[in-house]
Amino acid sequence: MSLLVVGSVAFDALETPFGKTDKIVGGSGSYISLSASYFTPKTNLVAVVGGDFSKSHIEAMRLHGVDTEGLQIRENEKTFFWKGRYHTDMNTRDTLVTELNVLADFDPVIPESYQDCSYLMLGNLAPSVQKTVLERLRKRPKLVAMDTMNFWMDTAWEDLMKTLKLVDALIVNDSEARQLAGDYSLVKAARKIMAMGPKILIIKKGEHGALLFFEDKLFYAPALPLEEVFDPTGAGDTFAGGFIGFLARQGEVTFDNMKRAVIYGSAMASFCVEKFGMERLMNLTPAEINGRVSQFVNLVKFEALQL
Amino acid sequence: MSLLVVGSVAFDALETPFGKTDKIVGGSGSYISLSASYFTPKTNLVAVVGGDFSKSHIEAMRLHGVDTEGLQIRENEKTFFWKGRYHTDMNTRDTLVTELNVLADFDPVIPESYQDCSYLMLGNLAPSVQKTVLERLRKRPKLVAMDTMNFWMDTAWEDLMKTLKLVDALIVNDSEARQLAGDYSLVKAARKIMAMGPKILIIKKGEHGALLFFEDKLFYAPALPLEEVFDPTGAGDTFAGGFIGFLARQGEVTFDNMKRAVIYGSAMASFCVEKFGMERLMNLTPAEINGRVSQFVNLVKFEALQL
């Protein structure tokens, strides 16, 4: 089924304990759509870049089945730029530079050919922009998922609450969930967040896996213990892309499919962190993805015995 | 099969965000043996207390099937005392008071009736004391597991290396594993630690579960997401007790049994944190433990699909 992804397409400059990069392509919309492209025949992208953005990268996205009709190119402006530095534990990072550029007044225009989308992933953007996307879709998608971040909780709380009411699924990390709910316990936080709107909640815990809450059900997906996390940039978005992409492929939003989608999202994220930026995600095969999912199956498999 | 536990039996005074306690019974030997007692008909304990220790607690341990012939009581001395305060995240704590008392020159005497033990759990003690226990056993147990902590890495590195060479299994938390190996990556740390001796390594990650490494195999046991961690004291020892107790019950040290043992250890730890000290562990039923294990089964269960 058709998937629409709205998010940022950006330049990132990264410093990790393993090295640094000049400007490379990043952004939530890039990671989500590329990750989802492995699951859906067509992934529609709505985003904005400046005239400085790489045409060859847009072509590479198209070759992966990402429809870029909705990618606005403002020739006389500059692409959103973020520069960050990771600490040794790779879980914390400092933002060194943020230049919003074209993202500052992003107006998410939905091409007519995207109007029939059944699945929608709203990447991390201002909650008011996320809401505008929903208002501009004439038919409500079957499943609407969104990401957000602490910054919007600090600066746009009321907008965020309005948007949260309209979505089916929220995908955030543990510190974001704690801040959103004002509760340290993730179980309690989940209950509070689901009362804000989303009936599906995914809390990402980085190297510790992810929790999926749906109605009164709970699923714990481990993360694959890795030798080395080379660059965690985009891992959360890659997870979201795998999650929504797999659901769009399956077509039925059941708890069983959601659990599988979380595993596929985790598998995609485990590839993402192996190289800088989107490098690893550009060259995956279905066999590699299946192999990684098998590792997840074996990682948690046990046969219980009763006392 | 018979199990021998060597560790501390102590008084703890605790401060958590939920309240504080006066001196209550604690210590690695207490938690390990009580937890293991739910799996084995007889758990032999070697430890030392002072004349101030509670006779009724010793009686309660006996009623749980803990053999206390090896519990030395030094009437004119005082029991080991630890006072600590937990922070909001419950993962970090400050030690406010440590009074070694009888533990300062603990000489682990093994009663004759304990000599035939097949399973041995060496709780957190000076590595030289742990080694002495092994030297005093005429027959090497089928499985020897040990715990240790950062303090011994800082103050008794060479002793620790000697003891590590002699054991089959090491059970530590993630920060201890990282310090022991000098590597942040737990996968790399595991490889280095297993080169120091143990062929089985369990890395406990608190609310994030536990990793079991055995030869080239890996198992990830989740922790049960809890509404509230009331008091984490003893959770790691309770885990170790459930792990070694379950293995002793099964009698065969296979990877399948180790995986189950990690799940039973995790289940026992999830009970431990529900109340202060050992309160919750004193009143468990097999049905409650089976029920908790079923929750772990459901928590990670999914059916994979190939792309």
mmCIF file of C-alpha atoms in Angstrom, chain B residues 4-290:
data_model
loop_
_atom_site.group_PDB
_atom_site.id
_atom_site.type_symbol
_atom_site.label_atom_id
_atom_site.label_comp_id
_atom_site.label_asym_id
_atom_site.label_seq_id
_atom_site.Cartn_x
_atom_site.Cartn_y
_atom_site.Cartn_z
ATOM 1 C CA LEU B 4 26.668 -23.804 47.664
ATOM 2 C CA VAL B 5 26.396 -20.045 48.024
ATOM 3 C CA VAL B 6 29.170 -17.942 49.555
ATOM 4 C CA GLY B 7 28.561 -14.249 50.120
ATOM 5 C CA SER B 8 27.829 -11.539 52.627
ATOM 6 C CA VAL B 9 24.958 -11.487 55.074
ATOM 7 C CA ALA B 10 24.519 -7.913 56.107
ATOM 8 C CA PHE B 11 22.450 -5.114 57.480
ATOM 9 C CA ASP B 12 21.438 -2.502 54.934
ATOM 10 C CA ALA B 13 19.892 0.906 55.525
ATOM 11 C CA LEU B 14 18.286 2.272 52.385
ATOM 12 C CA GLU B 15 17.006 5.567 51.106
ATOM 13 C CA THR B 16 15.025 5.548 47.875
ATOM 14 C CA PRO B 17 12.693 8.146 46.367
ATOM 15 C CA PHE B 18 9.890 6.071 47.927
ATOM 16 C CA GLY B 19 11.089 6.044 51.519
ATOM 17 C CA LYS B 20 13.807 4.875 53.839
ATOM 18 C CA THR B 21 14.501 1.901 56.080
ATOM 19 C CA ASP B 22 16.322 1.315 59.326
ATOM 20 C CA LYS B 23 18.710 -1.635 59.359
ATOM 21 C CA ILE B 24 17.152 -4.467 57.374
ATOM 22 C CA VAL B 25 18.713 -7.772 56.355
ATOM 23 C CA GLY B 26 20.688 -7.714 53.118
ATOM 24 C CA GLY B 27 23.946 -8.943 51.634
ATOM 25 C CA SER B 28 24.796 -10.928 48.506
ATOM 26 C CA GLY B 29 24.689 -14.291 50.279
ATOM 27 C CA SER B 30 21.213 -13.577 51.643
ATOM 28 C CA TYR B 31 19.685 -12.563 48.325
ATOM 29 C CA ILE B 32 21.387 -15.303 46.291
ATOM 30 C CA SER B 33 20.495 -18.145 48.644
ATOM 31 C CA LEU B 34 16.919 -17.005 49.222
ATOM 32 C CA SER B 35 16.315 -16.598 45.483
ATOM 33 C CA ALA B 36 17.922 -19.973 44.697
ATOM 34 C CA SER B 37 15.881 -21.651 47.429
ATOM 35 C CA TYR B 38 12.806 -21.490 45.170
ATOM 36 C CA PHE B 39 14.533 -23.862 42.741
ATOM 37 C CA THR B 40 16.647 -26.243 44.810
ATOM 38 C CA PRO B 41 15.578 -28.447 47.724
ATOM 39 C CA LYS B 42 18.684 -27.419 49.684
ATOM 40 C CA THR B 43 20.869 -24.350 49.354
ATOM 41 C CA ASN B 44 24.023 -24.344 51.459
ATOM 42 C CA LEU B 45 25.184 -20.966 52.728
ATOM 43 C CA VAL B 46 28.671 -19.962 53.868
ATOM 44 C CA ALA B 47 28.765 -16.474 55.369
ATOM 45 C CA VAL B 48 29.506 -14.602 58.591
ATOM 46 C CA VAL B 49 27.430 -12.383 60.866
ATOM 47 C CA GLY B 50 27.889 -10.745 64.257
ATOM 48 C CA GLY B 51 26.061 -11.320 67.508
ATOM 49 C CA ASP B 52 23.713 -8.460 66.609
ATOM 50 C CA PHE B 53 22.193 -10.422 63.734
ATOM 51 C CA SER B 54 18.558 -11.431 63.850
ATOM 52 C CA LYS B 55 18.023 -15.060 64.914
ATOM 53 C CA SER B 56 14.501 -14.975 63.557
ATOM 54 C CA HIS B 57 15.853 -14.095 60.123
ATOM 55 C CA ILE B 58 18.177 -17.094 60.215
ATOM 56 C CA GLU B 59 15.163 -19.209 61.107
ATOM 57 C CA ALA B 60 13.210 -17.717 58.187
ATOM 58 C CA MET B 61 16.043 -18.582 55.810
ATOM 59 C CA ARG B 62 16.030 -22.164 57.145
ATOM 60 C CA LEU B 63 12.298 -22.442 56.525
ATOM 61 C CA HIS B 64 13.035 -21.584 52.885
ATOM 62 C CA GLY B 65 15.433 -24.514 52.645
ATOM 63 C CA VAL B 66 18.634 -22.549 53.186
ATOM 64 C CA ASP B 67 21.105 -24.643 55.184
ATOM 65 C CA THR B 68 22.838 -22.289 57.623
ATOM 66 C CA GLU B 69 25.371 -24.718 59.102
ATOM 67 C CA GLY B 70 28.010 -22.694 57.266
ATOM 68 C CA LEU B 71 26.798 -19.366 58.666
ATOM 69 C CA GLN B 72 29.386 -18.308 61.232
ATOM 70 C CA ILE B 73 28.054 -16.227 64.106
ATOM 71 C CA ARG B 74 30.681 -14.167 65.928
ATOM 72 C CA GLU B 75 28.819 -13.260 69.078
ATOM 73 C CA ASN B 76 31.057 -10.390 70.188
ATOM 74 C CA GLU B 77 31.316 -8.667 66.857
ATOM 75 C CA LYS B 78 29.022 -6.720 64.601
ATOM 76 C CA THR B 79 27.428 -7.643 61.274
ATOM 77 C CA PHE B 80 28.581 -5.982 58.033
ATOM 78 C CA PHE B 81 26.608 -2.763 57.540
ATOM 79 C CA TRP B 82 25.944 -0.765 54.362
ATOM 80 C CA LYS B 83 23.921 2.396 54.020
ATOM 81 C CA GLY B 84 23.054 3.785 50.611
ATOM 82 C CA ARG B 85 20.880 6.281 48.839
ATOM 83 C CA TYR B 86 19.348 5.805 45.377
ATOM 84 C CA HIS B 87 18.785 8.566 42.854
ATOM 85 C CA THR B 88 15.571 9.061 40.886
ATOM 86 C CA ASP B 89 16.700 6.860 37.998
ATOM 87 C CA MET B 90 17.403 4.010 40.468
ATOM 88 C CA ASN B 91 20.443 3.044 38.413
ATOM 89 C CA THR B 92 22.887 5.131 40.392
ATOM 90 C CA ARG B 93 23.404 5.163 44.128
ATOM 91 C CA ASP B 94 25.651 6.745 46.714
ATOM 92 C CA THR B 95 27.249 4.734 49.466
ATOM 93 C CA LEU B 96 26.736 6.678 52.696
ATOM 94 C CA VAL B 97 28.234 4.209 55.185
ATOM 95 C CA THR B 98 30.258 0.994 54.875
ATOM 96 C CA GLU B 99 31.205 -0.817 58.093
ATOM 97 C CA LEU B 100 32.938 -4.095 57.227
ATOM 98 C CA ASN B 101 32.887 -5.398 60.831
ATOM 99 C CA VAL B 102 32.938 -9.252 60.713
ATOM 100 C CA LEU B 103 33.491 -9.212 56.960
ATOM 101 C CA ALA B 104 36.937 -7.580 57.321
ATOM 102 C CA ASP B 105 38.663 -10.909 58.053
ATOM 103 C CA PHE B 106 36.049 -13.364 56.794
ATOM 104 C CA ASP B 107 37.481 -16.889 56.623
ATOM 105 C CA PRO B 108 35.128 -19.040 54.536
ATOM 106 C CA VAL B 109 34.968 -22.359 56.377
ATOM 107 C CA ILE B 110 33.185 -25.095 54.404
ATOM 108 C CA PRO B 111 31.241 -27.562 56.557
ATOM 109 C CA GLU B 112 31.900 -31.210 55.708
ATOM 110 C CA SER B 113 28.286 -31.664 54.640
ATOM 111 C CA TYR B 114 28.734 -29.018 51.928
ATOM 112 C CA GLN B 115 31.729 -30.737 50.306
ATOM 113 C CA ASP B 116 29.731 -32.608 47.694
ATOM 114 C CA CYS B 117 28.120 -29.497 46.146
ATOM 115 C CA SER B 118 27.715 -29.576 42.368
ATOM 116 C CA TYR B 119 26.970 -25.899 41.868
ATOM 117 C CA LEU B 120 28.792 -23.001 43.462
ATOM 118 C CA MET B 121 27.890 -19.320 43.426
ATOM 119 C CA LEU B 122 30.577 -16.999 44.749
ATOM 120 C CA GLY B 123 28.828 -13.769 45.677
ATOM 121 C CA ASN B 124 30.609 -10.436 45.656
ATOM 122 C CA LEU B 125 33.545 -10.776 48.081
ATOM 123 C CA ALA B 126 37.294 -10.180 47.917
ATOM 124 C CA PRO B 127 38.623 -12.291 45.007
ATOM 125 C CA SER B 128 41.144 -13.902 47.376
ATOM 126 C CA VAL B 129 38.293 -15.107 49.601
ATOM 127 C CA GLN B 130 36.446 -16.439 46.562
ATOM 128 C CA LYS B 131 39.590 -18.326 45.546
ATOM 129 C CA THR B 132 39.993 -19.757 49.039
ATOM 130 C CA VAL B 133 36.517 -21.283 48.782
ATOM 131 C CA LEU B 134 37.515 -23.096 45.591
ATOM 132 C CA GLU B 135 40.734 -24.342 47.207
ATOM 133 C CA ARG B 136 38.818 -25.725 50.176
ATOM 134 C CA LEU B 137 36.440 -27.783 48.079
ATOM 135 C CA ARG B 138 37.951 -31.255 47.625
ATOM 136 C CA LYS B 139 35.846 -31.914 44.504
ATOM 137 C CA ARG B 140 35.499 -29.197 41.902
ATOM 138 C CA PRO B 141 31.800 -28.354 41.411
ATOM 139 C CA LYS B 142 30.226 -28.960 38.026
ATOM 140 C CA LEU B 143 29.629 -25.227 37.627
ATOM 141 C CA VAL B 144 31.354 -22.365 39.423
ATOM 142 C CA ALA B 145 29.895 -18.881 38.975
ATOM 143 C CA MET B 146 31.093 -15.644 40.527
ATOM 144 C CA ASP B 147 30.137 -12.012 40.891
ATOM 145 C CA THR B 148 32.565 -9.152 41.456
ATOM 146 C CA MET B 149 32.532 -5.350 41.484
ATOM 147 C CA ASN B 150 34.507 -2.275 40.451
ATOM 148 C CA PHE B 151 36.050 -1.977 43.931
ATOM 149 C CA TRP B 152 38.019 -5.225 43.449
ATOM 150 C CA MET B 153 39.152 -4.143 39.980
ATOM 151 C CA ASP B 154 40.567 -0.994 41.574
ATOM 152 C CA THR B 155 42.159 -2.610 44.627
ATOM 153 C CA ALA B 156 42.795 -6.321 43.931
ATOM 154 C CA TRP B 157 43.324 -6.684 40.169
ATOM 155 C CA GLU B 158 45.846 -9.532 40.326
ATOM 156 C CA ASP B 159 43.785 -11.554 42.778
ATOM 157 C CA LEU B 160 40.756 -10.998 40.592
ATOM 158 C CA MET B 161 42.590 -12.265 37.496
ATOM 159 C CA LYS B 162 43.675 -15.405 39.375
ATOM 160 C CA THR B 163 40.137 -16.141 40.551
ATOM 161 C CA LEU B 164 38.593 -15.391 37.129
ATOM 162 C CA LYS B 165 40.823 -18.096 35.606
ATOM 163 C CA LEU B 166 39.221 -20.679 37.880
ATOM 164 C CA VAL B 167 35.527 -20.048 37.323
ATOM 165 C CA ASP B 168 33.091 -21.134 34.622
ATOM 166 C CA ALA B 169 30.734 -18.169 34.746
ATOM 167 C CA LEU B 170 31.005 -14.498 35.587
ATOM 168 C CA ILE B 171 27.920 -12.415 36.367
ATOM 169 C CA VAL B 172 28.490 -8.648 36.352
ATOM 170 C CA ASN B 173 26.670 -5.490 35.378
ATOM 171 C CA ASP B 174 27.424 -3.433 32.263
ATOM 172 C CA SER B 175 29.627 -0.810 33.925
ATOM 173 C CA GLU B 176 31.633 -3.561 35.647
ATOM 174 C CA ALA B 177 32.074 -5.408 32.336
ATOM 175 C CA ARG B 178 33.248 -2.203 30.661
ATOM 176 C CA GLN B 179 35.769 -1.481 33.425
ATOM 177 C CA LEU B 180 37.021 -5.071 33.531
ATOM 178 C CA ALA B 181 37.643 -5.157 29.773
ATOM 179 C CA GLY B 182 38.551 -1.513 29.263
ATOM 180 C CA ASP B 183 36.150 -1.430 26.315
ATOM 181 C CA TYR B 184 32.872 0.425 25.935
ATOM 182 C CA SER B 185 31.379 -2.019 23.420
ATOM 183 C CA LEU B 186 29.817 -4.851 25.407
ATOM 184 C CA VAL B 187 30.377 -7.292 22.544
ATOM 185 C CA LYS B 188 34.089 -6.544 22.505
ATOM 186 C CA ALA B 189 34.227 -6.425 26.301
ATOM 187 C CA ALA B 190 32.631 -9.864 26.452
ATOM 188 C CA ARG B 191 35.287 -11.332 24.176
ATOM 189 C CA LYS B 192 38.079 -9.874 26.318
ATOM 190 C CA ILE B 193 36.523 -11.037 29.585
ATOM 191 C CA MET B 194 35.978 -14.576 28.302
ATOM 192 C CA ALA B 195 39.678 -14.657 27.390
ATOM 193 C CA MET B 196 40.358 -14.065 31.124
ATOM 194 C CA GLY B 197 38.784 -17.420 32.030
ATOM 195 C CA PRO B 198 34.986 -17.692 32.209
ATOM 196 C CA LYS B 199 33.356 -19.487 29.289
ATOM 197 C CA ILE B 200 29.953 -18.171 30.370
ATOM 198 C CA LEU B 201 29.429 -14.449 30.835
ATOM 199 C CA ILE B 202 26.277 -12.670 31.904
ATOM 200 C CA ILE B 203 26.139 -8.895 31.642
ATOM 201 C CA LYS B 204 23.234 -7.423 33.616
ATOM 202 C CA LYS B 205 21.831 -4.170 32.291
ATOM 203 C CA GLY B 206 19.272 -3.371 35.012
ATOM 204 C CA GLU B 207 15.979 -2.185 33.536
ATOM 205 C CA HIS B 208 17.366 -3.052 30.079
ATOM 206 C CA GLY B 209 17.688 -6.783 30.704
ATOM 207 C CA ALA B 210 20.700 -9.054 30.513
ATOM 208 C CA LEU B 211 23.040 -10.506 27.916
ATOM 209 C CA LEU B 212 24.226 -14.110 28.084
ATOM 210 C CA PHE B 213 27.424 -14.967 26.227
ATOM 211 C CA PHE B 214 28.411 -18.642 25.862
ATOM 212 C CA GLU B 215 31.101 -19.713 23.418
ATOM 213 C CA ASP B 216 30.068 -17.950 20.189
ATOM 214 C CA LYS B 217 26.406 -17.770 21.185
ATOM 215 C CA LEU B 218 24.445 -14.814 22.466
ATOM 216 C CA PHE B 219 21.079 -14.476 24.194
ATOM 217 C CA TYR B 220 19.283 -11.265 25.140
ATOM 218 C CA ALA B 221 16.836 -11.485 28.026
ATOM 219 C CA PRO B 222 14.637 -8.433 28.404
ATOM 220 C CA ALA B 223 13.753 -6.980 31.767
ATOM 221 C CA LEU B 224 10.064 -6.718 32.440
ATOM 222 C CA PRO B 225 9.055 -3.061 32.123
ATOM 223 C CA LEU B 226 7.775 -2.207 35.593
ATOM 224 C CA GLU B 227 5.413 0.499 36.798
ATOM 225 C CA GLU B 228 7.789 1.292 39.598
ATOM 226 C CA VAL B 229 11.142 0.079 40.859
ATOM 227 C CA PHE B 230 10.610 0.454 44.564
ATOM 228 C CA ASP B 231 14.032 -0.663 45.797
ATOM 229 C CA PRO B 232 16.713 -2.143 43.497
ATOM 230 C CA THR B 233 18.885 -3.394 46.368
ATOM 231 C CA GLY B 234 19.766 -7.034 45.855
ATOM 232 C CA ALA B 235 18.215 -7.292 42.382
ATOM 233 C CA GLY B 236 21.517 -8.387 40.841
ATOM 234 C CA ASP B 237 22.109 -11.011 43.531
ATOM 235 C CA THR B 238 18.521 -12.201 43.261
ATOM 236 C CA PHE B 239 19.096 -12.606 39.524
ATOM 237 C CA ALA B 240 22.253 -14.632 40.195
ATOM 238 C CA GLY B 241 20.399 -16.796 42.719
ATOM 239 C CA GLY B 242 17.607 -17.546 40.269
ATOM 240 C CA PHE B 243 20.135 -18.280 37.537
ATOM 241 C CA ILE B 244 22.303 -20.705 39.510
ATOM 242 C CA GLY B 245 19.313 -22.178 41.353
ATOM 243 C CA PHE B 246 17.499 -22.988 38.125
ATOM 244 C CA LEU B 247 20.634 -24.577 36.626
ATOM 245 C CA ALA B 248 21.160 -26.643 39.764
ATOM 246 C CA ARG B 249 17.546 -27.797 39.540
ATOM 247 C CA GLN B 250 17.904 -28.800 35.867
ATOM 248 C CA GLY B 251 21.234 -30.517 36.407
ATOM 249 C CA GLU B 252 22.454 -30.016 32.841
ATOM 250 C CA VAL B 253 24.440 -26.932 31.899
ATOM 251 C CA THR B 254 23.337 -26.532 28.277
ATOM 252 C CA PHE B 255 22.818 -23.255 26.411
ATOM 253 C CA ASP B 256 19.051 -23.882 26.404
ATOM 254 C CA ASN B 257 19.054 -24.298 30.181
ATOM 255 C CA MET B 258 21.285 -21.248 30.636
ATOM 256 C CA LYS B 259 18.831 -19.147 28.610
ATOM 257 C CA ARG B 260 15.936 -20.362 30.743
ATOM 258 C CA ALA B 261 18.015 -19.740 33.860
ATOM 259 C CA VAL B 262 18.581 -16.129 32.775
ATOM 260 C CA ILE B 263 14.818 -15.710 32.339
ATOM 261 C CA TYR B 264 14.142 -17.216 35.791
ATOM 262 C CA GLY B 265 16.828 -14.978 37.266
ATOM 263 C CA SER B 266 15.211 -11.961 35.609
ATOM 264 C CA ALA B 267 11.792 -13.001 36.892
ATOM 265 C CA MET B 268 13.116 -13.308 40.452
ATOM 266 C CA ALA B 269 14.808 -9.895 40.186
ATOM 267 C CA SER B 270 11.559 -8.349 38.973
ATOM 268 C CA PHE B 271 9.900 -9.495 42.218
ATOM 269 C CA CYS B 272 12.812 -8.320 44.357
ATOM 270 C CA VAL B 273 12.494 -4.663 43.355
ATOM 271 C CA GLU B 274 8.778 -4.490 44.229
ATOM 272 C CA LYS B 275 9.390 -4.014 47.961
ATOM 273 C CA PHE B 276 12.168 -2.971 50.329
ATOM 274 C CA GLY B 277 14.948 -5.487 50.875
ATOM 275 C CA MET B 278 13.983 -9.163 50.852
ATOM 276 C CA GLU B 279 10.351 -8.661 51.811
ATOM 277 C CA ARG B 280 8.887 -9.723 48.473
ATOM 278 C CA LEU B 281 11.285 -12.673 48.098
ATOM 279 C CA MET B 282 10.169 -14.094 51.418
ATOM 280 C CA ASN B 283 6.638 -14.815 50.220
ATOM 281 C CA LEU B 284 6.656 -16.071 46.649
ATOM 282 C CA THR B 285 4.744 -19.059 45.303
ATOM 283 C CA PRO B 286 5.773 -21.252 42.344
ATOM 284 C CA ALA B 287 2.568 -20.113 40.626
ATOM 285 C CA GLU B 288 3.649 -16.488 40.925
ATOM 286 C CA ILE B 289 7.085 -17.299 39.506
ATOM 287 C CA ASN B 290 5.575 -19.294 36.621
#
